[in-house]
């Protein structure tokens, strides 16, 4: 019985890797902070394969390069390959790695991804591409003049 419980816990952990967080900061046109919160991160199955491929390849085409935001509300799942409803995509403005921690940041300027934002993901292409991870969160309403900055921290532990 203990072994079964252990297996169930391990199986759940293997299927739903939740390493790291993303910080969402929404500011208005005057720089006033409207939203500042942290959300959980889910690595997708495609993301796990992507991480494994990066161990043996340094191909520039594999490097994560973009972050997308959307309005999908379905729970994040390891089988996700796209956002539910993508509203905008931005080039990563910053990528750093220190020890076992990688951080990717993207800024969605005024007019980009305007609407009710409830999901985000990191990808390796300006369109399509591999969805490394996905997060679904309570809605952040981004007005046309607002700026949304997401800093995504992924920790290998």
PDB file of C-alpha atoms in Angstrom:
ATOM      1  CA  UNK A   1       0.000   0.000   0.000  1.00  0.00           C
ATOM      2  CA  UNK A   2       2.795   2.435   0.772  1.00  0.00           C
ATOM      3  CA  UNK A   3       4.451   1.571  -2.533  1.00  0.00           C
ATOM      4  CA  UNK A   4       1.189   2.270  -4.409  1.00  0.00           C
ATOM      5  CA  UNK A   5       0.844   5.654  -2.705  1.00  0.00           C
ATOM      6  CA  UNK A   6       4.471   6.477  -3.510  1.00  0.00           C
ATOM      7  CA  UNK A   7       3.959   5.461  -7.140  1.00  0.00           C
ATOM      8  CA  UNK A   8       0.850   7.617  -7.407  1.00  0.00           C
ATOM      9  CA  UNK A   9       2.681  10.643  -6.015  1.00  0.00           C
ATOM     10  CA  UNK A  10       5.689  10.083  -8.277  1.00  0.00           C
ATOM     11  CA  UNK A  11       3.484   9.484 -11.324  1.00  0.00           C
ATOM     12  CA  UNK A  12       1.607  12.724 -10.678  1.00  0.00           C
ATOM     13  CA  UNK A  13       4.872  14.616 -10.250  1.00  0.00           C
ATOM     14  CA  UNK A  14       6.269  13.183 -13.480  1.00  0.00           C
ATOM     15  CA  UNK A  15       3.167  14.157 -15.424  1.00  0.00           C
ATOM     16  CA  UNK A  16       2.809  17.654 -13.996  1.00  0.00           C
ATOM     17  CA  UNK A  17       6.230  19.204 -13.621  1.00  0.00           C
ATOM     18  CA  UNK A  18       5.706  22.541 -11.945  1.00  0.00           C
ATOM     19  CA  UNK A  19       9.117  24.146 -11.688  1.00  0.00           C
ATOM     20  CA  UNK A  20       9.345  27.868 -11.411  1.00  0.00           C
ATOM     21  CA  UNK A  21       6.941  30.763 -11.556  1.00  0.00           C
ATOM     22  CA  UNK A  22       6.042  33.746 -13.660  1.00  0.00           C
ATOM     23  CA  UNK A  23       5.636  37.291 -12.412  1.00  0.00           C
ATOM     24  CA  UNK A  24       3.012  39.375 -14.161  1.00  0.00           C
ATOM     25  CA  UNK A  25       3.224  43.170 -13.952  1.00  0.00           C
ATOM     26  CA  UNK A  26       0.661  45.364 -15.703  1.00  0.00           C
ATOM     27  CA  UNK A  27       1.158  49.127 -15.796  1.00  0.00           C
ATOM     28  CA  UNK A  28      -0.975  51.896 -17.231  1.00  0.00           C
ATOM     29  CA  UNK A  29       0.238  54.581 -19.667  1.00  0.00           C
ATOM     30  CA  UNK A  30       1.565  56.633 -16.737  1.00  0.00           C
ATOM     31  CA  UNK A  31       3.628  53.788 -15.275  1.00  0.00           C
ATOM     32  CA  UNK A  32       1.217  53.118 -12.404  1.00  0.00           C
ATOM     33  CA  UNK A  33       1.154  49.439 -11.407  1.00  0.00           C
ATOM     34  CA  UNK A  34      -2.295  47.930 -11.902  1.00  0.00           C
ATOM     35  CA  UNK A  35      -1.369  44.256 -11.341  1.00  0.00           C
ATOM     36  CA  UNK A  36       1.709  42.643  -9.780  1.00  0.00           C
ATOM     37  CA  UNK A  37       1.440  38.965  -8.958  1.00  0.00           C
ATOM     38  CA  UNK A  38       3.131  35.594  -9.265  1.00  0.00           C
ATOM     39  CA  UNK A  39       1.651  32.494 -10.918  1.00  0.00           C
ATOM     40  CA  UNK A  40       2.621  28.820 -11.260  1.00  0.00           C
ATOM     41  CA  UNK A  41       4.386  27.304 -14.257  1.00  0.00           C
ATOM     42  CA  UNK A  42       3.712  23.999 -16.043  1.00  0.00           C
ATOM     43  CA  UNK A  43       6.285  22.366 -18.322  1.00  0.00           C
ATOM     44  CA  UNK A  44       4.517  20.635 -21.224  1.00  0.00           C
ATOM     45  CA  UNK A  45       5.410  17.220 -22.662  1.00  0.00           C
ATOM     46  CA  UNK A  46       6.800  19.012 -25.725  1.00  0.00           C
ATOM     47  CA  UNK A  47       8.714  21.252 -23.301  1.00  0.00           C
ATOM     48  CA  UNK A  48      10.292  18.224 -21.600  1.00  0.00           C
ATOM     49  CA  UNK A  49      11.380  16.889 -24.999  1.00  0.00           C
ATOM     50  CA  UNK A  50      12.677  20.364 -25.878  1.00  0.00           C
ATOM     51  CA  UNK A  51      14.770  20.483 -22.683  1.00  0.00           C
ATOM     52  CA  UNK A  52      16.201  17.034 -23.430  1.00  0.00           C
ATOM     53  CA  UNK A  53      17.090  18.073 -27.009  1.00  0.00           C
ATOM     54  CA  UNK A  54      18.924  21.163 -25.743  1.00  0.00           C
ATOM     55  CA  UNK A  55      21.220  18.929 -23.701  1.00  0.00           C
ATOM     56  CA  UNK A  56      22.688  17.495 -26.911  1.00  0.00           C
ATOM     57  CA  UNK A  57      22.238  20.386 -29.368  1.00  0.00           C
ATOM     58  CA  UNK A  58      23.084  24.070 -29.387  1.00  0.00           C
ATOM     59  CA  UNK A  59      21.122  24.827 -32.552  1.00  0.00           C
ATOM     60  CA  UNK A  60      20.015  28.466 -32.659  1.00  0.00           C
ATOM     61  CA  UNK A  61      16.636  27.380 -34.071  1.00  0.00           C
ATOM     62  CA  UNK A  62      15.921  25.546 -30.830  1.00  0.00           C
ATOM     63  CA  UNK A  63      16.538  28.502 -28.528  1.00  0.00           C
ATOM     64  CA  UNK A  64      13.443  29.955 -26.846  1.00  0.00           C
ATOM     65  CA  UNK A  65      12.833  33.369 -28.334  1.00  0.00           C
ATOM     66  CA  UNK A  66       9.233  34.465 -27.776  1.00  0.00           C
ATOM     67  CA  UNK A  67       6.486  34.649 -25.186  1.00  0.00           C
ATOM     68  CA  UNK A  68       2.803  34.540 -26.039  1.00  0.00           C
ATOM     69  CA  UNK A  69      -0.258  35.671 -24.110  1.00  0.00           C
ATOM     70  CA  UNK A  70      -3.828  34.661 -24.645  1.00  0.00           C
ATOM     71  CA  UNK A  71      -7.372  34.487 -23.361  1.00  0.00           C
ATOM     72  CA  UNK A  72      -7.819  30.713 -23.099  1.00  0.00           C
ATOM     73  CA  UNK A  73      -9.262  29.419 -19.848  1.00  0.00           C
ATOM     74  CA  UNK A  74      -8.793  25.638 -20.089  1.00  0.00           C
ATOM     75  CA  UNK A  75      -6.444  24.381 -17.380  1.00  0.00           C
ATOM     76  CA  UNK A  76      -2.814  24.016 -18.396  1.00  0.00           C
ATOM     77  CA  UNK A  77      -2.018  20.404 -19.295  1.00  0.00           C
ATOM     78  CA  UNK A  78       1.197  18.607 -20.164  1.00  0.00           C
ATOM     79  CA  UNK A  79      -0.186  17.787 -23.633  1.00  0.00           C
ATOM     80  CA  UNK A  80      -0.640  21.455 -24.596  1.00  0.00           C
ATOM     81  CA  UNK A  81       1.156  22.460 -27.800  1.00  0.00           C
ATOM     82  CA  UNK A  82      -0.392  25.927 -28.188  1.00  0.00           C
ATOM     83  CA  UNK A  83      -2.160  28.489 -26.072  1.00  0.00           C
ATOM     84  CA  UNK A  84      -5.938  28.187 -26.001  1.00  0.00           C
ATOM     85  CA  UNK A  85      -6.509  31.552 -27.730  1.00  0.00           C
ATOM     86  CA  UNK A  86      -3.359  33.522 -28.514  1.00  0.00           C
ATOM     87  CA  UNK A  87      -3.789  37.320 -28.421  1.00  0.00           C
ATOM     88  CA  UNK A  88      -0.192  38.442 -28.874  1.00  0.00           C
ATOM     89  CA  UNK A  89       3.419  37.327 -29.058  1.00  0.00           C
ATOM     90  CA  UNK A  90       6.570  39.253 -28.187  1.00  0.00           C
ATOM     91  CA  UNK A  91      10.293  38.665 -28.568  1.00  0.00           C
ATOM     92  CA  UNK A  92      11.985  37.906 -25.259  1.00  0.00           C
ATOM     93  CA  UNK A  93      13.641  41.105 -24.045  1.00  0.00           C
ATOM     94  CA  UNK A  94      15.867  39.310 -21.559  1.00  0.00           C
ATOM     95  CA  UNK A  95      17.194  35.780 -21.053  1.00  0.00           C
ATOM     96  CA  UNK A  96      19.507  34.911 -18.183  1.00  0.00           C
ATOM     97  CA  UNK A  97      20.755  31.731 -16.595  1.00  0.00           C
ATOM     98  CA  UNK A  98      22.424  31.464 -13.206  1.00  0.00           C
ATOM     99  CA  UNK A  99      23.095  28.053 -11.713  1.00  0.00           C
ATOM    100  CA  UNK A 100      19.885  26.016 -12.017  1.00  0.00           C
ATOM    101  CA  UNK A 101      17.683  29.056 -12.686  1.00  0.00           C
ATOM    102  CA  UNK A 102      16.734  30.453 -16.092  1.00  0.00           C
ATOM    103  CA  UNK A 103      14.714  33.646 -16.429  1.00  0.00           C
ATOM    104  CA  UNK A 104      12.951  34.855 -19.577  1.00  0.00           C
ATOM    105  CA  UNK A 105      11.249  38.247 -19.758  1.00  0.00           C
ATOM    106  CA  UNK A 106       8.964  39.725 -22.411  1.00  0.00           C
ATOM    107  CA  UNK A 107       7.201  43.058 -22.624  1.00  0.00           C
ATOM    108  CA  UNK A 108       3.855  43.442 -24.383  1.00  0.00           C
ATOM    109  CA  UNK A 109       3.742  47.116 -25.254  1.00  0.00           C
ATOM    110  CA  UNK A 110       0.594  49.210 -25.714  1.00  0.00           C
ATOM    111  CA  UNK A 111      -1.574  47.787 -28.490  1.00  0.00           C
ATOM    112  CA  UNK A 112      -0.030  44.285 -28.299  1.00  0.00           C
ATOM    113  CA  UNK A 113      -2.152  41.535 -26.774  1.00  0.00           C
ATOM    114  CA  UNK A 114      -4.908  43.872 -25.647  1.00  0.00           C
ATOM    115  CA  UNK A 115      -7.808  42.167 -23.887  1.00  0.00           C
ATOM    116  CA  UNK A 116      -8.589  39.736 -21.090  1.00  0.00           C
ATOM    117  CA  UNK A 117      -5.278  37.892 -20.581  1.00  0.00           C
ATOM    118  CA  UNK A 118      -5.551  34.560 -18.769  1.00  0.00           C
ATOM    119  CA  UNK A 119      -2.705  32.446 -20.158  1.00  0.00           C
ATOM    120  CA  UNK A 120       0.923  32.710 -21.224  1.00  0.00           C
ATOM    121  CA  UNK A 121       3.622  30.485 -22.681  1.00  0.00           C
ATOM    122  CA  UNK A 122       7.232  30.490 -23.881  1.00  0.00           C
ATOM    123  CA  UNK A 123       8.024  29.323 -27.416  1.00  0.00           C
ATOM    124  CA  UNK A 124      10.953  29.021 -29.794  1.00  0.00           C
ATOM    125  CA  UNK A 125       9.458  30.817 -32.818  1.00  0.00           C
ATOM    126  CA  UNK A 126       7.727  34.031 -33.904  1.00  0.00           C
ATOM    127  CA  UNK A 127       4.727  31.903 -34.947  1.00  0.00           C
ATOM    128  CA  UNK A 128       3.976  28.254 -34.265  1.00  0.00           C
ATOM    129  CA  UNK A 129       7.007  26.668 -32.619  1.00  0.00           C
ATOM    130  CA  UNK A 130       7.390  24.454 -29.570  1.00  0.00           C
ATOM    131  CA  UNK A 131       5.445  25.454 -26.449  1.00  0.00           C
ATOM    132  CA  UNK A 132       7.917  24.943 -23.612  1.00  0.00           C
ATOM    133  CA  UNK A 133       5.493  25.799 -20.849  1.00  0.00           C
ATOM    134  CA  UNK A 134       2.042  27.210 -20.197  1.00  0.00           C
ATOM    135  CA  UNK A 135       0.388  28.985 -17.316  1.00  0.00           C
ATOM    136  CA  UNK A 136      -3.305  29.736 -16.887  1.00  0.00           C
ATOM    137  CA  UNK A 137      -4.255  32.364 -14.316  1.00  0.00           C
ATOM    138  CA  UNK A 138      -7.071  34.645 -13.248  1.00  0.00           C
ATOM    139  CA  UNK A 139      -7.752  37.328 -15.827  1.00  0.00           C
ATOM    140  CA  UNK A 140      -5.543  40.396 -16.215  1.00  0.00           C
ATOM    141  CA  UNK A 141      -7.381  43.047 -18.248  1.00  0.00           C
ATOM    142  CA  UNK A 142      -4.855  44.768 -20.517  1.00  0.00           C
ATOM    143  CA  UNK A 143      -6.194  48.021 -21.965  1.00  0.00           C
ATOM    144  CA  UNK A 144      -4.856  49.365 -25.270  1.00  0.00           C
ATOM    145  CA  UNK A 145      -2.510  51.841 -23.516  1.00  0.00           C
ATOM    146  CA  UNK A 146      -1.245  49.342 -20.886  1.00  0.00           C
ATOM    147  CA  UNK A 147       2.117  47.575 -20.830  1.00  0.00           C
ATOM    148  CA  UNK A 148       2.367  43.986 -19.620  1.00  0.00           C
ATOM    149  CA  UNK A 149       5.709  42.549 -18.528  1.00  0.00           C
ATOM    150  CA  UNK A 150       6.095  38.865 -17.696  1.00  0.00           C
ATOM    151  CA  UNK A 151       9.267  37.493 -16.105  1.00  0.00           C
ATOM    152  CA  UNK A 152       9.282  33.711 -16.171  1.00  0.00           C
ATOM    153  CA  UNK A 153      11.656  31.886 -13.838  1.00  0.00           C
ATOM    154  CA  UNK A 154      12.312  28.195 -14.434  1.00  0.00           C
ATOM    155  CA  UNK A 155      14.225  26.294 -11.779  1.00  0.00           C
ATOM    156  CA  UNK A 156      15.717  22.850 -12.379  1.00  0.00           C
ATOM    157  CA  UNK A 157      15.484  21.093  -9.072  1.00  0.00           C
TER     158      UNK A 157
END
